[in-house]
């Protein structure tokens, strides 16, 4: 495998015809959406889900017909995350700002896993949103590592605080003994 410098353009013959013509066909999109390690989804401008990839179906156990709609996805979130997710998504829909949130999705086995949900609006030539394209990336391991680090940091802080108190007591004791010896 050769690696080309970043400023070297690939020859046109190396690019698929669909790419050269400025579009990718449905087969290429479906293949890409199904092989990347994310849950992929699309909504209309109002937030009505119109597409989920196979990974969504495999993770949630819901087929495409059961998954479409404006709020179905929110019902699969952990109850503690639902209101916040609805608020953040509603803000993105109302303002057109990029969507980004961490939340827990319910798997078909009933367990919850942490995901990073992100979406960008696709706009027409007039700047109007025509669709939202989103992904949910599994971040369960990163969340667990972060929680373990926070616990370890708290433990370390407590140990440092207790050791500092011990040292302060020792210093006071030494000062007291020094004063007794001088007296």
PDB file of C-alpha atoms in Angstrom:
ATOM      1  CA  UNK A   1       0.000   0.000   0.000  1.00  0.00           C
ATOM      2  CA  UNK A   2       1.452   3.359  -0.943  1.00  0.00           C
ATOM      3  CA  UNK A   3       0.741   6.532   0.950  1.00  0.00           C
ATOM      4  CA  UNK A   4       0.441   9.661  -1.124  1.00  0.00           C
ATOM      5  CA  UNK A   5       1.390  13.043   0.317  1.00  0.00           C
ATOM      6  CA  UNK A   6      -1.700  15.027   1.344  1.00  0.00           C
ATOM      7  CA  UNK A   7      -1.149  17.548  -1.464  1.00  0.00           C
ATOM      8  CA  UNK A   8      -1.120  14.844  -4.166  1.00  0.00           C
ATOM      9  CA  UNK A   9      -4.414  14.415  -6.002  1.00  0.00           C
ATOM     10  CA  UNK A  10      -5.576  10.928  -6.850  1.00  0.00           C
ATOM     11  CA  UNK A  11      -5.869  10.240 -10.565  1.00  0.00           C
ATOM     12  CA  UNK A  12      -9.438  10.361 -11.872  1.00  0.00           C
ATOM     13  CA  UNK A  13      -9.210   6.688 -12.835  1.00  0.00           C
ATOM     14  CA  UNK A  14      -8.821   5.807  -9.120  1.00  0.00           C
ATOM     15  CA  UNK A  15     -12.141   7.394  -8.188  1.00  0.00           C
ATOM     16  CA  UNK A  16     -15.486   5.632  -8.658  1.00  0.00           C
ATOM     17  CA  UNK A  17     -17.638   7.001 -11.447  1.00  0.00           C
ATOM     18  CA  UNK A  18     -20.370   7.955  -8.971  1.00  0.00           C
ATOM     19  CA  UNK A  19     -17.860  10.093  -7.072  1.00  0.00           C
ATOM     20  CA  UNK A  20     -16.528  11.682 -10.261  1.00  0.00           C
ATOM     21  CA  UNK A  21     -20.076  12.647 -11.234  1.00  0.00           C
ATOM     22  CA  UNK A  22     -20.666  14.283  -7.854  1.00  0.00           C
ATOM     23  CA  UNK A  23     -23.003  11.737  -6.287  1.00  0.00           C
ATOM     24  CA  UNK A  24     -23.041   8.412  -4.552  1.00  0.00           C
ATOM     25  CA  UNK A  25     -25.747   5.903  -5.333  1.00  0.00           C
ATOM     26  CA  UNK A  26     -28.091   4.321  -2.801  1.00  0.00           C
ATOM     27  CA  UNK A  27     -26.110   1.082  -2.764  1.00  0.00           C
ATOM     28  CA  UNK A  28     -22.926   2.876  -1.745  1.00  0.00           C
ATOM     29  CA  UNK A  29     -24.762   4.881   0.913  1.00  0.00           C
ATOM     30  CA  UNK A  30     -26.416   1.777   2.381  1.00  0.00           C
ATOM     31  CA  UNK A  31     -23.101  -0.075   2.394  1.00  0.00           C
ATOM     32  CA  UNK A  32     -21.331   2.805   4.127  1.00  0.00           C
ATOM     33  CA  UNK A  33     -24.119   3.327   6.659  1.00  0.00           C
ATOM     34  CA  UNK A  34     -24.128  -0.353   7.568  1.00  0.00           C
ATOM     35  CA  UNK A  35     -20.362  -0.906   7.857  1.00  0.00           C
ATOM     36  CA  UNK A  36     -19.394   2.077  10.004  1.00  0.00           C
ATOM     37  CA  UNK A  37     -19.508   1.353  13.741  1.00  0.00           C
ATOM     38  CA  UNK A  38     -22.303   3.833  14.507  1.00  0.00           C
ATOM     39  CA  UNK A  39     -26.057   3.872  14.587  1.00  0.00           C
ATOM     40  CA  UNK A  40     -26.996   6.040  11.597  1.00  0.00           C
ATOM     41  CA  UNK A  41     -30.246   7.930  11.185  1.00  0.00           C
ATOM     42  CA  UNK A  42     -31.918  10.558   9.014  1.00  0.00           C
ATOM     43  CA  UNK A  43     -34.853  12.831   9.768  1.00  0.00           C
ATOM     44  CA  UNK A  44     -36.886  15.287   7.784  1.00  0.00           C
ATOM     45  CA  UNK A  45     -36.580  19.009   8.698  1.00  0.00           C
ATOM     46  CA  UNK A  46     -39.172  18.628  11.489  1.00  0.00           C
ATOM     47  CA  UNK A  47     -37.279  15.771  13.144  1.00  0.00           C
ATOM     48  CA  UNK A  48     -39.424  12.886  11.871  1.00  0.00           C
ATOM     49  CA  UNK A  49     -37.131   9.880  11.512  1.00  0.00           C
ATOM     50  CA  UNK A  50     -37.155   8.446   8.016  1.00  0.00           C
ATOM     51  CA  UNK A  51     -34.135   6.134   8.118  1.00  0.00           C
ATOM     52  CA  UNK A  52     -32.112   3.965  10.513  1.00  0.00           C
ATOM     53  CA  UNK A  53     -29.246   1.711   9.492  1.00  0.00           C
ATOM     54  CA  UNK A  54     -28.953  -2.021  10.185  1.00  0.00           C
ATOM     55  CA  UNK A  55     -26.843  -1.418  13.305  1.00  0.00           C
ATOM     56  CA  UNK A  56     -29.785   0.500  14.809  1.00  0.00           C
ATOM     57  CA  UNK A  57     -32.042  -2.435  14.095  1.00  0.00           C
ATOM     58  CA  UNK A  58     -29.505  -4.910  15.524  1.00  0.00           C
ATOM     59  CA  UNK A  59     -28.944  -2.842  18.679  1.00  0.00           C
ATOM     60  CA  UNK A  60     -32.528  -1.834  19.506  1.00  0.00           C
ATOM     61  CA  UNK A  61     -34.391  -4.815  18.100  1.00  0.00           C
ATOM     62  CA  UNK A  62     -36.763  -2.435  16.305  1.00  0.00           C
ATOM     63  CA  UNK A  63     -37.203  -2.769  12.559  1.00  0.00           C
ATOM     64  CA  UNK A  64     -37.378   0.297  10.344  1.00  0.00           C
ATOM     65  CA  UNK A  65     -41.196   0.432  10.343  1.00  0.00           C
ATOM     66  CA  UNK A  66     -41.225   0.381  14.167  1.00  0.00           C
ATOM     67  CA  UNK A  67     -38.488   3.004  14.396  1.00  0.00           C
ATOM     68  CA  UNK A  68     -39.725   5.872  12.239  1.00  0.00           C
ATOM     69  CA  UNK A  69     -41.502   8.844  13.738  1.00  0.00           C
ATOM     70  CA  UNK A  70     -40.714  12.018  15.670  1.00  0.00           C
ATOM     71  CA  UNK A  71     -40.374  10.646  19.238  1.00  0.00           C
ATOM     72  CA  UNK A  72     -39.939   6.886  19.062  1.00  0.00           C
ATOM     73  CA  UNK A  73     -36.176   7.167  19.641  1.00  0.00           C
ATOM     74  CA  UNK A  74     -36.714   9.161  22.843  1.00  0.00           C
ATOM     75  CA  UNK A  75     -38.679   6.260  24.330  1.00  0.00           C
ATOM     76  CA  UNK A  76     -35.554   4.102  24.024  1.00  0.00           C
ATOM     77  CA  UNK A  77     -33.487   6.507  26.107  1.00  0.00           C
ATOM     78  CA  UNK A  78     -32.853   6.044  29.813  1.00  0.00           C
ATOM     79  CA  UNK A  79     -35.656   7.833  31.700  1.00  0.00           C
ATOM     80  CA  UNK A  80     -33.111  10.211  33.280  1.00  0.00           C
ATOM     81  CA  UNK A  81     -31.950  11.320  29.806  1.00  0.00           C
ATOM     82  CA  UNK A  82     -35.285  11.759  28.012  1.00  0.00           C
ATOM     83  CA  UNK A  83     -36.201  15.330  28.974  1.00  0.00           C
ATOM     84  CA  UNK A  84     -32.671  16.655  28.346  1.00  0.00           C
ATOM     85  CA  UNK A  85     -32.460  14.850  24.994  1.00  0.00           C
ATOM     86  CA  UNK A  86     -35.848  16.184  23.905  1.00  0.00           C
ATOM     87  CA  UNK A  87     -34.771  19.730  24.879  1.00  0.00           C
ATOM     88  CA  UNK A  88     -31.399  19.559  23.068  1.00  0.00           C
ATOM     89  CA  UNK A  89     -32.933  18.021  19.935  1.00  0.00           C
ATOM     90  CA  UNK A  90     -35.784  20.553  19.981  1.00  0.00           C
ATOM     91  CA  UNK A  91     -33.242  23.380  20.200  1.00  0.00           C
ATOM     92  CA  UNK A  92     -31.342  22.017  17.181  1.00  0.00           C
ATOM     93  CA  UNK A  93     -34.545  21.635  15.184  1.00  0.00           C
ATOM     94  CA  UNK A  94     -35.672  25.173  16.069  1.00  0.00           C
ATOM     95  CA  UNK A  95     -32.338  26.884  15.439  1.00  0.00           C
ATOM     96  CA  UNK A  96     -30.521  24.669  12.937  1.00  0.00           C
ATOM     97  CA  UNK A  97     -27.466  24.384  15.192  1.00  0.00           C
ATOM     98  CA  UNK A  98     -25.506  21.135  15.148  1.00  0.00           C
ATOM     99  CA  UNK A  99     -26.798  18.464  17.513  1.00  0.00           C
ATOM    100  CA  UNK A 100     -24.497  16.841  20.065  1.00  0.00           C
ATOM    101  CA  UNK A 101     -25.426  15.003  23.267  1.00  0.00           C
ATOM    102  CA  UNK A 102     -24.419  12.058  25.434  1.00  0.00           C
ATOM    103  CA  UNK A 103     -27.224   9.734  26.511  1.00  0.00           C
ATOM    104  CA  UNK A 104     -28.031   6.123  27.303  1.00  0.00           C
ATOM    105  CA  UNK A 105     -29.900   3.984  24.771  1.00  0.00           C
ATOM    106  CA  UNK A 106     -31.761   0.834  25.658  1.00  0.00           C
ATOM    107  CA  UNK A 107     -30.537  -2.285  23.871  1.00  0.00           C
ATOM    108  CA  UNK A 108     -32.845  -5.081  22.794  1.00  0.00           C
ATOM    109  CA  UNK A 109     -31.690  -7.098  25.843  1.00  0.00           C
ATOM    110  CA  UNK A 110     -32.940  -4.327  28.164  1.00  0.00           C
ATOM    111  CA  UNK A 111     -29.507  -2.998  29.160  1.00  0.00           C
ATOM    112  CA  UNK A 112     -28.446   0.609  28.598  1.00  0.00           C
ATOM    113  CA  UNK A 113     -25.270   1.828  26.894  1.00  0.00           C
ATOM    114  CA  UNK A 114     -23.884   5.349  26.636  1.00  0.00           C
ATOM    115  CA  UNK A 115     -23.825   6.940  23.182  1.00  0.00           C
ATOM    116  CA  UNK A 116     -22.647  10.223  21.724  1.00  0.00           C
ATOM    117  CA  UNK A 117     -25.449  11.442  19.468  1.00  0.00           C
ATOM    118  CA  UNK A 118     -24.493  13.945  16.790  1.00  0.00           C
ATOM    119  CA  UNK A 119     -26.305  15.357  13.764  1.00  0.00           C
ATOM    120  CA  UNK A 120     -25.794  17.996  11.118  1.00  0.00           C
ATOM    121  CA  UNK A 121     -28.465  19.629   8.999  1.00  0.00           C
ATOM    122  CA  UNK A 122     -28.356  19.274   5.244  1.00  0.00           C
ATOM    123  CA  UNK A 123     -29.437  22.524   3.611  1.00  0.00           C
ATOM    124  CA  UNK A 124     -30.646  23.388   0.148  1.00  0.00           C
ATOM    125  CA  UNK A 125     -29.202  26.185  -1.968  1.00  0.00           C
ATOM    126  CA  UNK A 126     -31.453  28.688  -0.137  1.00  0.00           C
ATOM    127  CA  UNK A 127     -30.112  27.616   3.252  1.00  0.00           C
ATOM    128  CA  UNK A 128     -33.289  25.800   4.264  1.00  0.00           C
ATOM    129  CA  UNK A 129     -32.862  22.533   6.145  1.00  0.00           C
ATOM    130  CA  UNK A 130     -33.995  19.605   4.007  1.00  0.00           C
ATOM    131  CA  UNK A 131     -32.867  16.785   6.307  1.00  0.00           C
ATOM    132  CA  UNK A 132     -30.812  15.948   9.370  1.00  0.00           C
ATOM    133  CA  UNK A 133     -28.088  13.295   9.157  1.00  0.00           C
ATOM    134  CA  UNK A 134     -27.056  11.804  12.465  1.00  0.00           C
ATOM    135  CA  UNK A 135     -25.019   9.135  14.152  1.00  0.00           C
ATOM    136  CA  UNK A 136     -24.898   7.609  17.606  1.00  0.00           C
ATOM    137  CA  UNK A 137     -21.442   6.400  18.626  1.00  0.00           C
ATOM    138  CA  UNK A 138     -21.111   3.882  21.460  1.00  0.00           C
ATOM    139  CA  UNK A 139     -19.031   5.534  24.210  1.00  0.00           C
ATOM    140  CA  UNK A 140     -19.789   3.082  27.021  1.00  0.00           C
ATOM    141  CA  UNK A 141     -16.140   2.180  27.616  1.00  0.00           C
ATOM    142  CA  UNK A 142     -15.051   5.835  27.594  1.00  0.00           C
ATOM    143  CA  UNK A 143     -17.764   6.708  30.140  1.00  0.00           C
ATOM    144  CA  UNK A 144     -16.718   3.827  32.373  1.00  0.00           C
ATOM    145  CA  UNK A 145     -13.070   4.907  32.161  1.00  0.00           C
ATOM    146  CA  UNK A 146     -14.036   8.513  32.971  1.00  0.00           C
ATOM    147  CA  UNK A 147     -16.057   7.357  36.000  1.00  0.00           C
ATOM    148  CA  UNK A 148     -13.159   5.170  37.181  1.00  0.00           C
ATOM    149  CA  UNK A 149     -10.764   8.103  36.815  1.00  0.00           C
ATOM    150  CA  UNK A 150     -13.129  10.373  38.761  1.00  0.00           C
ATOM    151  CA  UNK A 151     -13.342   7.809  41.584  1.00  0.00           C
ATOM    152  CA  UNK A 152      -9.564   7.362  41.601  1.00  0.00           C
ATOM    153  CA  UNK A 153      -9.077  11.146  41.660  1.00  0.00           C
ATOM    154  CA  UNK A 154     -11.529  11.510  44.565  1.00  0.00           C
ATOM    155  CA  UNK A 155      -9.735   8.747  46.456  1.00  0.00           C
ATOM    156  CA  UNK A 156      -6.396  10.445  45.820  1.00  0.00           C
ATOM    157  CA  UNK A 157      -7.743  13.806  46.976  1.00  0.00           C
ATOM    158  CA  UNK A 158      -9.041  12.212  50.196  1.00  0.00           C
ATOM    159  CA  UNK A 159      -5.698  10.510  50.825  1.00  0.00           C
ATOM    160  CA  UNK A 160      -3.801  13.762  50.248  1.00  0.00           C
ATOM    161  CA  UNK A 161      -6.171  15.640  52.556  1.00  0.00           C
ATOM    162  CA  UNK A 162      -5.798  13.068  55.363  1.00  0.00           C
ATOM    163  CA  UNK A 163      -2.034  12.933  54.915  1.00  0.00           C
ATOM    164  CA  UNK A 164      -1.890  16.751  55.021  1.00  0.00           C
ATOM    165  CA  UNK A 165      -3.896  16.752  58.260  1.00  0.00           C
ATOM    166  CA  UNK A 166      -1.539  14.125  59.710  1.00  0.00           C
ATOM    167  CA  UNK A 167       1.482  16.220  58.763  1.00  0.00           C
ATOM    168  CA  UNK A 168      -0.089  19.355  60.240  1.00  0.00           C
ATOM    169  CA  UNK A 169      -0.702  17.454  63.502  1.00  0.00           C
ATOM    170  CA  UNK A 170       2.894  16.235  63.514  1.00  0.00           C
ATOM    171  CA  UNK A 171       4.163  19.782  62.942  1.00  0.00           C
ATOM    172  CA  UNK A 172       2.008  21.108  65.788  1.00  0.00           C
ATOM    173  CA  UNK A 173       3.242  18.299  68.022  1.00  0.00           C
ATOM    174  CA  UNK A 174       6.861  19.073  67.106  1.00  0.00           C
ATOM    175  CA  UNK A 175       6.322  22.792  67.790  1.00  0.00           C
ATOM    176  CA  UNK A 176       4.754  21.972  71.146  1.00  0.00           C
ATOM    177  CA  UNK A 177       7.678  19.701  72.098  1.00  0.00           C
ATOM    178  CA  UNK A 178      10.180  22.286  70.918  1.00  0.00           C
ATOM    179  CA  UNK A 179       8.521  24.938  73.094  1.00  0.00           C
ATOM    180  CA  UNK A 180       8.525  22.529  76.065  1.00  0.00           C
ATOM    181  CA  UNK A 181      12.234  21.824  75.563  1.00  0.00           C
ATOM    182  CA  UNK A 182      13.026  25.557  75.371  1.00  0.00           C
ATOM    183  CA  UNK A 183      11.099  26.276  78.512  1.00  0.00           C
TER     184      UNK A 183
END
